[in-house]
Amino acid sequence: MTLPITAVTAAICALLLLITAIDTVRQRMQSRTAFGDGNGNARLISASWSNGNLAEHAPLAIIMIALLEPSADPRILGAVAAVFVFARICHIFGLYAPMSTEPPLGRKIGVIGTWLTYAVLIAWTLYAFARVGN
């Protein structure tokens, strides 16, 4: 396989998207809600947001991982990809956790982990681009 880190990252993210999409549909069917949040249905909101947020963040991370993989140290890129996947899993669990006065720990870890891996991938991609001189 040409891009194994990208492939594994994409496959895990796709699996998470499938799981969250299935739960979103399940929650919609249970609440008989075709569109929207079911008048504030917490379970539907959690399912929908966990799916949408992952769909929003995963593609760009996967693209940057794929662009970097041919020339990157696989241990470092693999670690960054693993942190990204871990952060996204934490975020999903955090969105399903009951809210109190502040966001759940999983959601905090997910947001910070995603942003940190984005920052690393963005800087690394720009550095690689500048280094090649294109």
Coordinates of N, CA, C and O in Angstrom, one line a residue, residues 17-88:
L17 N -17.5 7.9 11.1 CA -18.6 8.6 10.4 C -19.7 7.7 10.2 O -20.9 8.1 10.3
L18 N -19.5 6.4 9.8 CA -20.6 5.5 9.6 C -21.3 5.2 10.9 O -22.6 5.3 11.0
I19 N -20.6 5.0 12.0 CA -21.2 4.8 13.3 C -22.1 6.0 13.7 O -23.2 5.8 14.2
T20 N -21.5 7.2 13.6 CA -22.3 8.4 14.0 C -23.4 8.7 13.1 O -24.5 9.2 13.5
A21 N -23.3 8.3 11.8 CA -24.4 8.5 10.8 C -25.5 7.6 11.2 O -26.7 8.0 11.1
I22 N -25.2 6.3 11.4 CA -26.2 5.3 11.8 C -27.0 5.8 13.1 O -28.2 5.7 13.1
D23 N -26.2 6.3 14.0 CA -26.9 6.7 15.3 C -27.7 7.9 15.0 O -28.8 8.1 15.6
T24 N -27.3 8.8 14.1 CA -28.1 10.0 13.8 C -29.4 9.6 13.2 O -30.5 10.0 13.6
V25 N -29.4 8.6 12.3 CA -30.6 8.1 11.6 C -31.5 7.4 12.7 O -32.7 7.6 12.7
R26 N -30.9 6.6 13.5 CA -31.6 5.9 14.6 C -32.3 6.9 15.5 O -33.5 6.7 15.8
Q27 N -31.6 8.0 15.9 CA -32.2 9.0 16.7 C -33.4 9.7 16.0 O -34.4 10.0 16.6
R28 N -33.2 10.0 14.7 CA -34.2 10.6 13.9 C -35.5 9.7 13.8 O -36.6 10.2 14.0
M29 N -35.2 8.5 13.6 CA -36.4 7.5 13.5 C -37.1 7.4 14.9 O -38.3 7.4 14.9
Q30 N -36.4 7.3 16.0 CA -37.0 7.2 17.3 C -37.8 8.4 17.6 O -38.8 8.3 18.3
S31 N -37.3 9.6 17.3 CA -38.0 10.8 17.6 C -38.9 11.3 16.5 O -39.5 12.4 16.7
R32 N -39.0 10.6 15.4 CA -39.8 10.9 14.3 C -39.5 12.3 13.8 O -40.4 13.2 13.6
T33 N -38.2 12.6 13.6 CA -37.7 13.9 13.2 C -37.0 13.8 11.9 O -35.9 13.2 11.8
A34 N -37.6 14.4 10.8 CA -37.0 14.3 9.5 C -35.8 15.3 9.4 O -34.8 15.0 8.8
F35 N -36.0 16.5 9.9 CA -35.0 17.6 9.8 C -34.9 18.3 11.2 O -35.8 18.2 12.0
G36 N -33.8 19.0 11.4 CA -33.7 19.8 12.6 C -33.2 18.9 13.8 O -32.7 17.8 13.6
D37 N -33.4 19.5 14.9 CA -32.9 18.8 16.2 C -34.0 18.2 17.0 O -33.8 17.8 18.1
G38 N -35.2 18.0 16.4 CA -36.3 17.3 17.2 C -36.7 18.1 18.4 O -37.0 17.6 19.4
N39 N -36.8 19.5 18.2 CA -37.2 20.3 19.3 C -36.4 20.2 20.5 O -36.9 20.1 21.7
G40 N -35.1 20.2 20.3 CA -34.1 20.1 21.4 C -33.8 18.7 21.9 O -33.3 18.5 23.1
N41 N -34.1 17.7 21.1 CA -33.8 16.3 21.5 C -32.3 16.1 21.7 O -31.6 16.1 20.8
A42 N -31.9 16.0 23.0 CA -30.5 15.9 23.3 C -29.7 14.8 22.6 O -28.6 15.0 22.1
R43 N -30.4 13.6 22.5 CA -29.7 12.5 21.9 C -29.5 12.7 20.4 O -28.5 12.4 19.8
L44 N -30.5 13.3 19.8 CA -30.4 13.6 18.3 C -29.4 14.7 18.1 O -28.6 14.6 17.2
I45 N -29.3 15.7 18.9 CA -28.4 16.7 18.8 C -26.9 16.2 18.9 O -26.0 16.5 18.1
S46 N -26.7 15.3 19.9 CA -25.4 14.7 20.1 C -25.0 13.9 18.9 O -23.8 14.0 18.5
A47 N -25.9 13.1 18.5 CA -25.6 12.2 17.3 C -25.3 13.0 16.1 O -24.3 12.8 15.4
S48 N -26.1 14.0 15.8 CA -26.0 14.8 14.6 C -24.7 15.7 14.7 O -23.9 15.7 13.7
W49 N -24.4 16.3 15.8 CA -23.2 17.1 15.9 C -21.9 16.2 15.9 O -20.9 16.7 15.3
S50 N -22.0 15.1 16.5 CA -20.8 14.2 16.4 C -20.4 13.8 15.0 O -19.3 13.8 14.6
N51 N -21.5 13.5 14.2 CA -21.3 13.2 12.8 C -20.8 14.4 12.0 O -19.8 14.3 11.3
G52 N -21.5 15.5 12.1 CA -21.2 16.7 11.4 C -19.8 17.2 11.7 O -19.1 17.6 10.8
N53 N -19.5 17.2 13.0 CA -18.2 17.8 13.3 C -17.0 16.9 12.8 O -16.0 17.5 12.3
L54 N -17.2 15.6 12.9 CA -16.1 14.7 12.3 C -16.0 14.9 10.8 O -15.0 15.0 10.2
A55 N -17.2 15.0 10.1 CA -17.2 15.2 8.7 C -16.6 16.5 8.3 O -16.0 16.7 7.2
E56 N -16.6 17.5 9.2 CA -16.0 18.8 8.9 C -14.5 18.8 9.1 O -13.8 19.4 8.3
H57 N -14.0 18.1 10.1 CA -12.6 18.1 10.4 C -11.7 17.0 9.7 O -10.6 17.2 9.5
A58 N -12.3 15.8 9.6 CA -11.5 14.7 9.1 C -10.9 14.9 7.7 O -9.7 14.6 7.4
P59 N -11.6 15.4 6.7 CA -11.1 15.5 5.3 C -9.8 16.3 5.2 O -8.9 15.8 4.5
L60 N -9.7 17.5 5.8 CA -8.5 18.3 5.7 C -7.3 17.6 6.3 O -6.2 17.6 5.8
A61 N -7.5 17.0 7.5 CA -6.4 16.3 8.2 C -6.0 15.1 7.3 O -4.7 14.9 7.1
I62 N -6.9 14.4 6.7 CA -6.5 13.2 5.9 C -5.8 13.7 4.6 O -4.8 13.1 4.2
I63 N -6.2 14.8 4.0 CA -5.5 15.3 2.9 C -4.1 15.7 3.2 O -3.1 15.4 2.5
M64 N -3.9 16.5 4.3 CA -2.6 16.9 4.7 C -1.7 15.7 5.0 O -0.5 15.6 4.7
I65 N -2.2 14.7 5.7 CA -1.5 13.5 6.0 C -1.0 12.8 4.7 O 0.1 12.4 4.6
A66 N -1.9 12.7 3.7 CA -1.6 12.1 2.4 C -0.5 12.9 1.7 O 0.4 12.3 1.1
L67 N -0.6 14.2 1.8 CA 0.4 15.0 1.1 C 1.8 14.9 1.8 O 2.8 14.9 1.1
L68 N 1.8 14.7 3.1 CA 3.1 14.6 3.8 C 3.7 13.2 3.8 O 4.9 13.1 3.8
E69 N 2.9 12.2 3.7 CA 3.3 10.8 3.9 C 4.5 10.4 3.0 O 5.4 9.7 3.5
P70 N 4.5 10.7 1.7 CA 5.6 10.2 0.9 C 7.0 10.7 1.3 O 8.0 10.0 1.1
S71 N 7.1 11.8 2.0 CA 8.4 12.3 2.4 C 8.6 12.4 3.9 O 9.7 12.8 4.4
A72 N 7.6 12.1 4.7 CA 7.7 12.2 6.1 C 8.3 11.0 6.8 O 8.2 9.9 6.3
D73 N 8.8 11.3 8.0 CA 9.2 10.2 8.9 C 7.9 9.5 9.3 O 7.0 10.1 10.0
P74 N 7.7 8.2 9.0 CA 6.4 7.5 9.3 C 6.1 7.4 10.8 O 4.9 7.4 11.1
R75 N 7.1 7.4 11.6 CA 6.8 7.3 13.1 C 6.2 8.6 13.5 O 5.3 8.6 14.3
I76 N 6.8 9.7 13.1 CA 6.2 11.1 13.5 C 4.9 11.3 12.9 O 3.9 11.7 13.6
L77 N 4.7 11.1 11.6 CA 3.4 11.3 11.0 C 2.4 10.3 11.5 O 1.2 10.7 11.8
G78 N 2.8 9.1 11.8 CA 1.8 8.1 12.4 C 1.4 8.6 13.8 O 0.2 8.4 14.1
A79 N 2.3 9.2 14.5 CA 2.0 9.7 15.9 C 1.0 10.8 15.8 O 0.0 10.9 16.5
V80 N 1.2 11.7 14.8 CA 0.3 12.9 14.6 C -1.1 12.4 14.2 O -2.1 12.8 14.7
A81 N -1.1 11.4 13.3 CA -2.4 10.8 12.8 C -3.1 10.1 14.0 O -4.3 10.3 14.1
A82 N -2.3 9.4 14.8 CA -3.0 8.7 16.0 C -3.5 9.7 17.0 O -4.6 9.5 17.5
V83 N -2.8 10.8 17.2 CA -3.4 11.9 18.1 C -4.6 12.4 17.5 O -5.6 12.7 18.3
F84 N -4.7 12.7 16.2 CA -5.9 13.2 15.6 C -7.0 12.3 15.8 O -8.1 12.7 16.2
V85 N -6.8 11.0 15.5 CA -7.9 10.0 15.6 C -8.4 9.9 17.1 O -9.6 9.9 17.4
F86 N -7.4 9.9 18.0 CA -7.8 9.8 19.4 C -8.6 11.0 19.8 O -9.6 10.9 20.5
A87 N -8.2 12.2 19.3 CA -8.9 13.4 19.6 C -10.3 13.4 19.1 O -11.3 13.8 19.8
R88 N -10.5 12.9 17.9 CA -11.8 12.8 17.3 C -12.7 11.8 18.1 O -13.9 12.0 18.3

